[in-house]
Short mmCIF file of C-alpha atoms and ligand atoms in Angstrom, two decimals:
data_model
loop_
_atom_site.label_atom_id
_atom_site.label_comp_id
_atom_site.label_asym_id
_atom_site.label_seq_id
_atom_site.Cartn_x
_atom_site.Cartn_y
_atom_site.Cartn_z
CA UNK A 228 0.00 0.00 0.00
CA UNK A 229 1.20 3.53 -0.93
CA UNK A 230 2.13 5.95 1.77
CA UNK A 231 -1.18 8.25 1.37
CA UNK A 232 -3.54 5.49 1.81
CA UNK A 233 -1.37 3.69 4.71
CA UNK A 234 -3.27 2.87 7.74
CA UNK A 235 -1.19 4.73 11.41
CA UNK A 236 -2.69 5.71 14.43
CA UNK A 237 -3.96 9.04 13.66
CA UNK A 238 -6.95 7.89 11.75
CA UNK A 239 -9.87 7.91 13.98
CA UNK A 240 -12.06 4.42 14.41
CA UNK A 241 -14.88 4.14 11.85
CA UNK A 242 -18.22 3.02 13.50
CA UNK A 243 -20.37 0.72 10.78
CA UNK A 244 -22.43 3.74 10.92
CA UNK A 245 -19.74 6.00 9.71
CA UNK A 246 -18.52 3.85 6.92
CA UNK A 247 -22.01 3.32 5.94
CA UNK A 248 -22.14 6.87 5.37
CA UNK A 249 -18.90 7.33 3.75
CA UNK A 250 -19.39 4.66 1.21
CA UNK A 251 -22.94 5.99 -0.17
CA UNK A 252 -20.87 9.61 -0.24
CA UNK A 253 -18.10 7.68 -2.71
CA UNK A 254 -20.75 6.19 -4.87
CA UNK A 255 -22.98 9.39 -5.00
CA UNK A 256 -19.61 11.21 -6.42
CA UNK A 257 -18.46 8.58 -8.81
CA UNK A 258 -22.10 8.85 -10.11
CA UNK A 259 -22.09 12.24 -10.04
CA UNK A 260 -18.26 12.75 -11.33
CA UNK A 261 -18.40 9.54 -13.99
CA UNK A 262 -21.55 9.28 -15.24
CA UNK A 263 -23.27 12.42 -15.10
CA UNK A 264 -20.86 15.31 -15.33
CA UNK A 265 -19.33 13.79 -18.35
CA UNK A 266 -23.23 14.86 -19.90
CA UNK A 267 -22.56 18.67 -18.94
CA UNK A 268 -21.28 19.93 -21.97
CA UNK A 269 -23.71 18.05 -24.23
CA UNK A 270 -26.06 19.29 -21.85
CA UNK A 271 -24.46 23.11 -22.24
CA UNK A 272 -25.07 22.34 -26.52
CA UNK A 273 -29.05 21.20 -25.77
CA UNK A 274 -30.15 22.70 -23.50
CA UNK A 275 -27.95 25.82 -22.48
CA UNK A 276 -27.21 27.46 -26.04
CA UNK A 277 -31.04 27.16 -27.56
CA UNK A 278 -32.17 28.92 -24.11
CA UNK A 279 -29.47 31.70 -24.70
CA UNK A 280 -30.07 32.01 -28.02
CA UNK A 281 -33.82 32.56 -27.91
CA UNK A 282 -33.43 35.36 -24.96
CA UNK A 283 -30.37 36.93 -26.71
CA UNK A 284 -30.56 36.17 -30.91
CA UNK A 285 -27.12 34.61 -31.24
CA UNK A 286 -24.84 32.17 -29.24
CA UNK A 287 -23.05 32.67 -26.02
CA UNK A 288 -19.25 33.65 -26.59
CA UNK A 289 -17.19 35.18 -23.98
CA UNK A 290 -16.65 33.26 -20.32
CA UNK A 291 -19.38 35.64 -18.84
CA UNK A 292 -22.12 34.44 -21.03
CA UNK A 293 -21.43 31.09 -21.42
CA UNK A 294 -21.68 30.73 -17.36
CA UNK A 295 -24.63 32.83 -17.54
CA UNK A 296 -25.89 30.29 -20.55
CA UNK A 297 -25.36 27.30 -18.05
CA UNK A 298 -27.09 28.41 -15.74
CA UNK A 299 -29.94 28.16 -17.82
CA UNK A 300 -29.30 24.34 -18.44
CA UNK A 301 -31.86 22.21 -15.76
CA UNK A 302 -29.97 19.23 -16.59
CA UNK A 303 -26.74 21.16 -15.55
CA UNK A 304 -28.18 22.95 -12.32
CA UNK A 305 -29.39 19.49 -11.00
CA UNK A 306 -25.68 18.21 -11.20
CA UNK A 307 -24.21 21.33 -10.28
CA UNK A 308 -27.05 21.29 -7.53
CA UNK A 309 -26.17 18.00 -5.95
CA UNK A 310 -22.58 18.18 -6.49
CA UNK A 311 -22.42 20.87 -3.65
CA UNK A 312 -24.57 19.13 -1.41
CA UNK A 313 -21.98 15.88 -1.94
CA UNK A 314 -19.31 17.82 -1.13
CA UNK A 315 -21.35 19.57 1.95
CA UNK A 316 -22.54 16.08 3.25
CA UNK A 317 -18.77 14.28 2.70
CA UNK A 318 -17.80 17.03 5.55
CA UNK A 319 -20.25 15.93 7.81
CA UNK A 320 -19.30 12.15 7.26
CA UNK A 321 -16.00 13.02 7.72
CA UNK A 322 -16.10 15.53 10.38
CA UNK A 323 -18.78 13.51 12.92
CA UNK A 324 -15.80 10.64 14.13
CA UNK A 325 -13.02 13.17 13.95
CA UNK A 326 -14.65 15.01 16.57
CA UNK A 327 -16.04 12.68 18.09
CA UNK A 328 -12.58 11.59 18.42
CA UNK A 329 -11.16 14.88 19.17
CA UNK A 330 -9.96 14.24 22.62
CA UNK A 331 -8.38 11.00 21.64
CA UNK A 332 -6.33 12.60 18.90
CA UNK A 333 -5.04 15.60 21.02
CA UNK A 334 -3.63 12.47 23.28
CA UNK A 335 -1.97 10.74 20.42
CA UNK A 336 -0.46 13.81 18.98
CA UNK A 337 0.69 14.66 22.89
CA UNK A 338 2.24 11.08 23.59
CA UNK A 339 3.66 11.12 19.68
CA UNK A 340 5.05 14.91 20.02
CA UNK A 341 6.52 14.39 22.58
CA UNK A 342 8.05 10.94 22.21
CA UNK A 343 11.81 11.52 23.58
CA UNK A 344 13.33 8.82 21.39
CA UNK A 345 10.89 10.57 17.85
CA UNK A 346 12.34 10.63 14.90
CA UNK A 347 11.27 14.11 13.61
CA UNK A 348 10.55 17.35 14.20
CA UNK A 349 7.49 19.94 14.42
CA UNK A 350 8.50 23.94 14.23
CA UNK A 351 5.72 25.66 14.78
CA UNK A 352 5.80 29.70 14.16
CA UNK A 353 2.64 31.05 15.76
CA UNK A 354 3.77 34.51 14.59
CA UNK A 355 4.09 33.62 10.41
CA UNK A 356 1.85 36.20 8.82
CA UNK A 357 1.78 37.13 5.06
CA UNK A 358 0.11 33.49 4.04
CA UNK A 359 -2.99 35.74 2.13
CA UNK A 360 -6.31 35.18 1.48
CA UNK A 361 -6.07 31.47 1.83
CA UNK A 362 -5.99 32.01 5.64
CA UNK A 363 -9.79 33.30 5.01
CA UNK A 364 -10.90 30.71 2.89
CA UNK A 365 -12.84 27.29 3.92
CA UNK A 366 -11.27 25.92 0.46
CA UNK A 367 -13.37 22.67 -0.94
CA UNK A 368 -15.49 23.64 2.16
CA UNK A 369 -13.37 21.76 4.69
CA UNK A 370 -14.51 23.32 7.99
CA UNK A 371 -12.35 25.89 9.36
CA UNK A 372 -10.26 25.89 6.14
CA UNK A 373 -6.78 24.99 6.43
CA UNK A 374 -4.99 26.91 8.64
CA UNK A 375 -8.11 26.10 11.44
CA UNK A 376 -6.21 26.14 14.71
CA UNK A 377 -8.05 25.09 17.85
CA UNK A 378 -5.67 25.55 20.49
CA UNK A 379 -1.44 23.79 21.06
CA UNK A 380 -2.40 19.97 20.21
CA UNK A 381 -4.84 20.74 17.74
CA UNK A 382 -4.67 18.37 15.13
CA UNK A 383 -8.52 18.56 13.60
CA UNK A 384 -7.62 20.48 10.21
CA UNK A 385 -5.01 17.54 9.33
CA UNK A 386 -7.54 15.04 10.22
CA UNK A 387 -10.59 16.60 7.66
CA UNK A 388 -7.69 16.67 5.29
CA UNK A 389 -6.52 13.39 5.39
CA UNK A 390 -9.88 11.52 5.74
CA UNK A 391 -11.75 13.91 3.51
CA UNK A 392 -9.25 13.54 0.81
CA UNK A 393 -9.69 9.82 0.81
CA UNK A 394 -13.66 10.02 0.58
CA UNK A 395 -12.89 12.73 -1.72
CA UNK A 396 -10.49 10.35 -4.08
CA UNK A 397 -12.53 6.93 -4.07
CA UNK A 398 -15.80 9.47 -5.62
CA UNK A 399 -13.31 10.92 -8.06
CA UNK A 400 -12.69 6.96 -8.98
CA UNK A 401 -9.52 6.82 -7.59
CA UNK A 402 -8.04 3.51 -6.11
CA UNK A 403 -6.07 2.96 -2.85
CA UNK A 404 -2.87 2.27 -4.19
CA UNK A 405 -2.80 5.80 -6.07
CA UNK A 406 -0.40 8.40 -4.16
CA UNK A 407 0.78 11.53 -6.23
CA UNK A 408 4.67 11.32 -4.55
CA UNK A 409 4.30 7.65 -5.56
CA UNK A 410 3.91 8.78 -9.02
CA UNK A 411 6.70 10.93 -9.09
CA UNK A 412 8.84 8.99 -7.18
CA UNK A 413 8.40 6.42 -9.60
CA UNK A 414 9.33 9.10 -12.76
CA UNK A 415 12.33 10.01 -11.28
CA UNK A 416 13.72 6.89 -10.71
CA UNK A 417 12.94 5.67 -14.47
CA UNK A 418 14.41 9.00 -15.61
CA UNK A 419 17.47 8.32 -13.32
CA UNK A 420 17.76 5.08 -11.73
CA UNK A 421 20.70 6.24 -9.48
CA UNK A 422 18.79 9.32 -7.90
CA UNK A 423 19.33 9.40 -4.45
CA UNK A 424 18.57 12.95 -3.03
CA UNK A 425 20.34 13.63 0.06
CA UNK A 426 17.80 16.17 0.87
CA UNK A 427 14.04 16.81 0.01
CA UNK A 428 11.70 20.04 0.44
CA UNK A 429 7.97 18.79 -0.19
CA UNK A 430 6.10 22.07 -0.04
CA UNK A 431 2.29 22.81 0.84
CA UNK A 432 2.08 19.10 3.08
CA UNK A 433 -0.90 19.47 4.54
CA UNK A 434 -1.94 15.81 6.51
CA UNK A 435 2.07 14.92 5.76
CA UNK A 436 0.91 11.96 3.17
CA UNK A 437 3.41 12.88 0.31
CA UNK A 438 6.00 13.67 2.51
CA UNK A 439 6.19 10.29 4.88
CA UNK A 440 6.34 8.41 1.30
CA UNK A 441 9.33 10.33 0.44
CA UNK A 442 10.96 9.89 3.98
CA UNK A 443 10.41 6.08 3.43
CA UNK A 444 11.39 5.70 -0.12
CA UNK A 445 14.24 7.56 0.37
CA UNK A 446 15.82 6.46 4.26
CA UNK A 447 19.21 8.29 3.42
CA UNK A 448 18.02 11.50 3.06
CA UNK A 449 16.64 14.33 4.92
CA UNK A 450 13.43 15.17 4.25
CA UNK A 451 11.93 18.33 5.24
CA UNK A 452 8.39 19.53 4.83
CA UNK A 453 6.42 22.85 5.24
CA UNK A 454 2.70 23.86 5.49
CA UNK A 455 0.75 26.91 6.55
CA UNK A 456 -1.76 25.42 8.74
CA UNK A 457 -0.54 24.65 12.60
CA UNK A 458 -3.45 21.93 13.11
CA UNK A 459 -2.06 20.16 9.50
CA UNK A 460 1.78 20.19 10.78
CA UNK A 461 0.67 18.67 14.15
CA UNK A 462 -1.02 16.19 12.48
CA UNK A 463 1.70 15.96 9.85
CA UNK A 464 3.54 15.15 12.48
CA UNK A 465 2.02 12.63 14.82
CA UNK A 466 1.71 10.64 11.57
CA UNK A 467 5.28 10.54 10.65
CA UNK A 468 5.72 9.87 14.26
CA UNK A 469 3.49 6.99 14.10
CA UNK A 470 4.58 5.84 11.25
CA UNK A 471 8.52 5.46 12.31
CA UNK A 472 9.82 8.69 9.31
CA UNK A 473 12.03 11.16 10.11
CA UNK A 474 10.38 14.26 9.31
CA UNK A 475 11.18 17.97 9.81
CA UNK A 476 7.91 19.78 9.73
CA UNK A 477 7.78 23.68 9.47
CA UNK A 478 4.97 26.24 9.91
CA UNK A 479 6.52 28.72 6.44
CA UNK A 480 5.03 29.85 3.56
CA UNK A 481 5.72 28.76 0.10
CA UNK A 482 6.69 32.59 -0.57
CA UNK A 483 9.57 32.54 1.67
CA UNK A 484 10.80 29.55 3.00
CA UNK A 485 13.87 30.06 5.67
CA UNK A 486 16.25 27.69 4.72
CA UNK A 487 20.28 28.48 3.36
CA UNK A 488 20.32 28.76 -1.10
CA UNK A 489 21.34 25.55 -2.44
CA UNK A 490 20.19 23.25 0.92
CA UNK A 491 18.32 20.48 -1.45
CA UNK A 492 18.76 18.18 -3.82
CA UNK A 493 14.91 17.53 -4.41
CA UNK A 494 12.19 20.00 -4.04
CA UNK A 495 8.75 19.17 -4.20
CA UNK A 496 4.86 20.19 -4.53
CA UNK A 497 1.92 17.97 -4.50
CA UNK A 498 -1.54 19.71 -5.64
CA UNK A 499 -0.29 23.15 -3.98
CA UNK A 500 -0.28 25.54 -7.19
CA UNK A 501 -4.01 24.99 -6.80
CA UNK A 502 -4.42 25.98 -3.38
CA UNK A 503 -2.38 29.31 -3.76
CA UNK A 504 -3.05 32.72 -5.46
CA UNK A 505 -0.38 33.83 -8.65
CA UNK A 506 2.08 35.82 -6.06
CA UNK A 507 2.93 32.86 -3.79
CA UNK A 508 2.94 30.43 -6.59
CA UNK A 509 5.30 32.69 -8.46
CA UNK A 510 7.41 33.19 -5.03
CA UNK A 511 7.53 29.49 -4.66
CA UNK A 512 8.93 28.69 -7.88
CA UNK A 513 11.45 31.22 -7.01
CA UNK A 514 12.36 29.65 -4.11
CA UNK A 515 12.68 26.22 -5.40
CA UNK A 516 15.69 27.19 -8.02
CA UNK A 517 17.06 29.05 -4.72
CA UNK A 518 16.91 25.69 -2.60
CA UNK A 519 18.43 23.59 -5.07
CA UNK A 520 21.83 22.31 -5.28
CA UNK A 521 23.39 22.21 -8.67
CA UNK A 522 21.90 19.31 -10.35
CA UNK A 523 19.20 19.20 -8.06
CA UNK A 524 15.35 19.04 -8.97
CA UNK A 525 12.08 20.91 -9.09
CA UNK A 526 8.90 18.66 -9.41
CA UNK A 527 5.83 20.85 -8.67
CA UNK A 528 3.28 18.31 -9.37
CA UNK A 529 -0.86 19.29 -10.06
CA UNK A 530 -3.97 18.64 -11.02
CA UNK A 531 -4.16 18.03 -15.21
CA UNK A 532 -6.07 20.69 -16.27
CA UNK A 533 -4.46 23.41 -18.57
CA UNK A 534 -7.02 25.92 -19.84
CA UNK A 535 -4.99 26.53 -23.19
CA UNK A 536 -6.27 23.24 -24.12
CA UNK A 537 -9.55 23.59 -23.51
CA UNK A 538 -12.77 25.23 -25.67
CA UNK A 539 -14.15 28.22 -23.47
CA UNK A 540 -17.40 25.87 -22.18
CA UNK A 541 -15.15 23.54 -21.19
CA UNK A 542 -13.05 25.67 -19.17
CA UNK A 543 -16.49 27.34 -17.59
CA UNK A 544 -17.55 23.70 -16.94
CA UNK A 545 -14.11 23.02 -15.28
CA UNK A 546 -14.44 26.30 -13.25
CA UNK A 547 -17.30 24.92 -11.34
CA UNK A 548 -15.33 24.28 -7.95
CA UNK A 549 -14.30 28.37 -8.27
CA UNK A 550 -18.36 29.22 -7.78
CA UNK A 551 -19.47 26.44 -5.54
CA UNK A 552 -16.36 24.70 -3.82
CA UNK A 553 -14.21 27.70 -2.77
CA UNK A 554 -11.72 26.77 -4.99
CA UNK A 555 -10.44 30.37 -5.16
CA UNK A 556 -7.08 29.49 -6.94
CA UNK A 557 -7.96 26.98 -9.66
CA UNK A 558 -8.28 28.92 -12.82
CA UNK A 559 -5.56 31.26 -11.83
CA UNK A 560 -3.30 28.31 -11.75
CA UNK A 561 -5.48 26.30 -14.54
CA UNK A 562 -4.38 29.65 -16.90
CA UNK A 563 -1.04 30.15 -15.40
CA UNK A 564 2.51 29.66 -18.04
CA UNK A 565 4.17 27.47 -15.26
CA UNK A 566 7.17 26.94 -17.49
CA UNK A 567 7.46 30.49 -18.27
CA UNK A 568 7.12 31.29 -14.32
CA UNK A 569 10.12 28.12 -13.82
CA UNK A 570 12.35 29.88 -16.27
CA UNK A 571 11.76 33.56 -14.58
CA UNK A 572 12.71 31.98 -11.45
CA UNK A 573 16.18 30.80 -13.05
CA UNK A 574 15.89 27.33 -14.51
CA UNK A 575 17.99 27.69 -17.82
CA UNK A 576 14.67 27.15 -20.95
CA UNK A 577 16.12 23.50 -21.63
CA UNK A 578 16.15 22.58 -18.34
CA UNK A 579 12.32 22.78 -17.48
CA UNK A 580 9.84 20.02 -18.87
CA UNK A 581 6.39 19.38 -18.40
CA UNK A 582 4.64 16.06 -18.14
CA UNK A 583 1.14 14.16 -17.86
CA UNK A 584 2.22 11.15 -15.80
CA UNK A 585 -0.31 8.45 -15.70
CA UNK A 586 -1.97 7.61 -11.75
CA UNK A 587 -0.69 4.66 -10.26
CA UNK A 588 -3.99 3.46 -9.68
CA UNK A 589 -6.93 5.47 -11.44
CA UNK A 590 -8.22 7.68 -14.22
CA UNK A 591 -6.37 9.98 -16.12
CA UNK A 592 -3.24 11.34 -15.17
CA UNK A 593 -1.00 14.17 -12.67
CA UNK A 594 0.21 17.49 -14.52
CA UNK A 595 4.25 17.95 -13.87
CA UNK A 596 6.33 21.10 -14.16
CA UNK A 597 9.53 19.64 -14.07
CA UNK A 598 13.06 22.08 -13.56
CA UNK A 599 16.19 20.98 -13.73
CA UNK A 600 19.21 23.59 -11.96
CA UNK A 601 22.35 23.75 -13.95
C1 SAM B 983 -4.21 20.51 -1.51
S1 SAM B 983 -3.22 20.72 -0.11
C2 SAM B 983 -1.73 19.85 -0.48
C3 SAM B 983 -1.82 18.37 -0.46
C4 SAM B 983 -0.57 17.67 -0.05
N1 SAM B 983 0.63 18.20 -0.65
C5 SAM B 983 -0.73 16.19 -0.34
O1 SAM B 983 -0.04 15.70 -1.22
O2 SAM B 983 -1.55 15.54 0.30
C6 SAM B 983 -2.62 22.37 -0.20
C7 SAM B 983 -1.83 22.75 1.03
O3 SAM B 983 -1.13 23.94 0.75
C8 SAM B 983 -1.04 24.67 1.95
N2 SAM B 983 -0.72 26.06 1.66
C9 SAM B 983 -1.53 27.05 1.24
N3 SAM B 983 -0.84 28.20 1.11
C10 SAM B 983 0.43 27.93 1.45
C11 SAM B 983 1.63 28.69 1.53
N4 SAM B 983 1.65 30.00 1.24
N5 SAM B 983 2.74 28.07 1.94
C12 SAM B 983 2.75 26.77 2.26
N6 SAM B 983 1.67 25.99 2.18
C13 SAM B 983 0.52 26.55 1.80
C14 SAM B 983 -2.41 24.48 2.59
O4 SAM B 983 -2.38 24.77 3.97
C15 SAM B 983 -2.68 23.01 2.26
O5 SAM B 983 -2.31 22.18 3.30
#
C-alpha cells in the first residue's frame, strides 16, 4: 500500500455507521463525477445554447455568457445542484468521528510529540503572517479551512484533510494504491535510476501523506516539509511519528521559506499551485531554483487541467469548484505559463519540462512542471 492510503494511528475508528455513510458519499460522487458530469457539456449544446439564443438572438461567446448560458441548463443545475450538497454532506461524514474523536487525537499527537526517542521534528511559528487570502478561505469547504487552529495539540484540520481527501479520491474513482509522490517517485527513478537525493523540500504538506512516502522511499536522506496550517503540521507530524519517518515539519510559507540557497537536492509540490493565489505560486517557484543544489530538482506536481487546451465551455464547466467549492485558486493556476514562471525563477529554458504522468492506480493522469538547476 502507498504511503497516502497507509493505515497509522492518527486515523480515527470508523463506526459501521460511519462507513455506511462514507461509502454511499463515494458512490454518489463517482455517479455524479463519472456518469453524469461527463453529460454537462452536451447538456451546455441542448439545453444551455437554444435557451441563450432565444433570450439573446445569437450564441453565447465570452466566459461571462457562457456561465450565464449554463445556468440556464436544468440538466446542468441538477448536477451542479447535488454536487455541492456531496461535497457539503462528505464534511459531515468526515467531520462527525473526527470530533467525536477529538480528545483522543489531542492524546496521540501529545504522547507522539513528545516521544523523547521521535524521529522528527514539528516547528511551529505562531507569529508567520503574510500566508494571504487562503488564511480566510474554507477551500473545498473543509470546515475551518486549512490553517483552522483550535488551540497547542490541535490536530482537527489535518484530520478533515486526510480523511476527507480519501472520501474525496474513491468518488473521483480513484483507487487505494494511487499516491501523487508515488507517481513521481516512480518518474524520477525511471528518468534516473541512481537518484538518491540527500535532501528533500515537499512544499504545501498538509496531513504529511506525500512527505512520509518520500521519507520512506528515500531512508538516506533528509526530508523536510512545510505547510501553513498549525493543526495540519501537528497532524503531519504525529503521523510521521506513528509511522517510524524522520520528518522535519515547518509552519513557512511557500513565498519565503527560511532555509540556506542551495540546501536540497529535491524539491517538491503535490496539488499546492491549486491551493495558492499567482504571487505565492510565483514566489515558490522562485524559491525552489534558490533551494536547489546544482543538479538538483524541481517537481511541482498538479492537477491536469491546462485551460490553453480547452474550448471556453469547457473551461467554464471546469471552473465549477471556483463558484461552488471555494476553490479560489484553480483557474488562476489552470491559466497560469508554469514553465514560463520556472524559467523567470532561473531554470535555464532547456532545463524545465512538463509532463502528464499516468496515476498509479486510477483515471487519467497528474500534470508535472519539471526544472532541472544547472
Ligand atoms: C491541496 S493541499 C496539499 C496536499 C498535499 N501536498 C498532499 O499531497 O496531500 C494544499 C496545502 O497547501 C497549503 N498552503 C496554502 N498556502 C500555502 C503557503 N503559502 N505556503 C505553504 N503551504 C501553503 C495548505 O495549507 C494546504 O495544506
Amino acid at each position: 500500500m502507498t504511503g497516502s492510503r497507509q493505515p497509522h494511528a492518527m486515523l480515527p475508528e470508523l463506526t459501521a455507521g460511519d462507513r455506511s455513510r462514507q461509502t454511499a458519499i463515494v458512490a454518489l460522487r463517482r455517479f455524479l463525477n463519472g456518469n453524469l458530469r461527463a453529460r454537462n457539456l452536451q447538456n451546455f449544446e441542448r439545453e444551455a445554447v437554444p435557451a441563450f439564443e432565444t433570450a439573446h438572438g445569437r450564441k453565447p461567446q465570452s466566459h461571462e455568457e457562457v456561465e450565464a448560458a449554463f445556468h440556464q441548463s436544468p440538466s446542468y443545475r441538477l448536477w451542479s445542484s447535488l454536487n455541492r450538497a456531496a461535497q457539503e454532506v462528505l464534511w459531515i461524514a468526515v467531520g462527525e468521528p473526527i470530533f467525536r474523536a477529538e480528545a483522543e487525537l489531542q492524546a496521540k499527537y501529545d504522547k507522539l510529540a513528545g516521544n523523547p526517542a521521535k524521529r522528527g521534528s514539528l516547528h511551529l511559528n505562531p507569529k508567520l503572517d503574510g500566508v494571504g487570502r487562503v488564511a480566510t478561505l474554507d477551500i473545498h469547504l473543509q470546515p475551518g479551512g486549512y490553517t483552522l487552529d483550535r488551540g497547542d495539540k490541535d490536530v482537527i484540520a489535518g484530520a478533515l484533510y486526510e480523511m476527507g481527501g480519501r472520501v474525496f479520491s474513491s468518488g473521483q474513482g480513484i483507487g487505494t494504491g494511487d499516491s501523487k509522490a508515488g507517481c513521481i517517485i516512480q518518474f524520477l527513478r525511471q528518468r534516473d535510476p541512481g537518484f538518491a537525493p540527500r535532501r528533500i523540500l515537499d512544499i504545501g504538506c498538509s496531513a504529511g501523506a506525500a512527505s512520509c512516502e518520500y521519507a520512506r522511499e528515500f531512508p538516506d536522506a533528509e526530508v523536510h516539509a512545510v505547510d501553513i496550517g498549525a493543526g495540519m503540521l501537528r497532524y503531519a507530524h504525529a503521523r510521521a511519528e506513528a509511522l517510524g519517518l524522520p520528518v522535519a515539519f515547518h509552519q513557512m510559507s511557500a513565498a519565503s521559506l527560511d532555509f540556506p540557497d542551495r540546501h536540497f537536492d529535491l524539491v517538491v509540490s503535490h496539488n499546492t499551485m491549486h491551493e495558492i493565489d499567482d504571487d505565492v505560486r510565483v514566489a515558490m517557484l522562485r524559491e525552489s531554483f534558490r533551494l536547489l543544489t546544482p543538479g538538483g530538482v524541481a517537481v511541482h506536481q498538479d492537477v491536469p487541467y491546462r485551460f490553453r487546451e480547452l474550448s471556453v465551455p469547457a473551461q467554464v464547466e471546469k471552473s465549477w469548484d471556483v463558484r461552488f467549492n471555494n476553490e479560489a485558486f484553480w483557474v488562476k493556476y489552470a491559466t497560469a505559463d508554469v514553465v514560463a514562471e520556472l524559467k523567470q525563477a532561473g531554470f535555464a529554458a532547456d532545463a524545465v519540462e512538463e509532463h502528464l504522468l499516468p496515476k498509479l492506480n486510477g483515471p487519467g493522469a497528474w500534470y508535472a512542471a519539471v526544472a532541472r538547476k544547472s
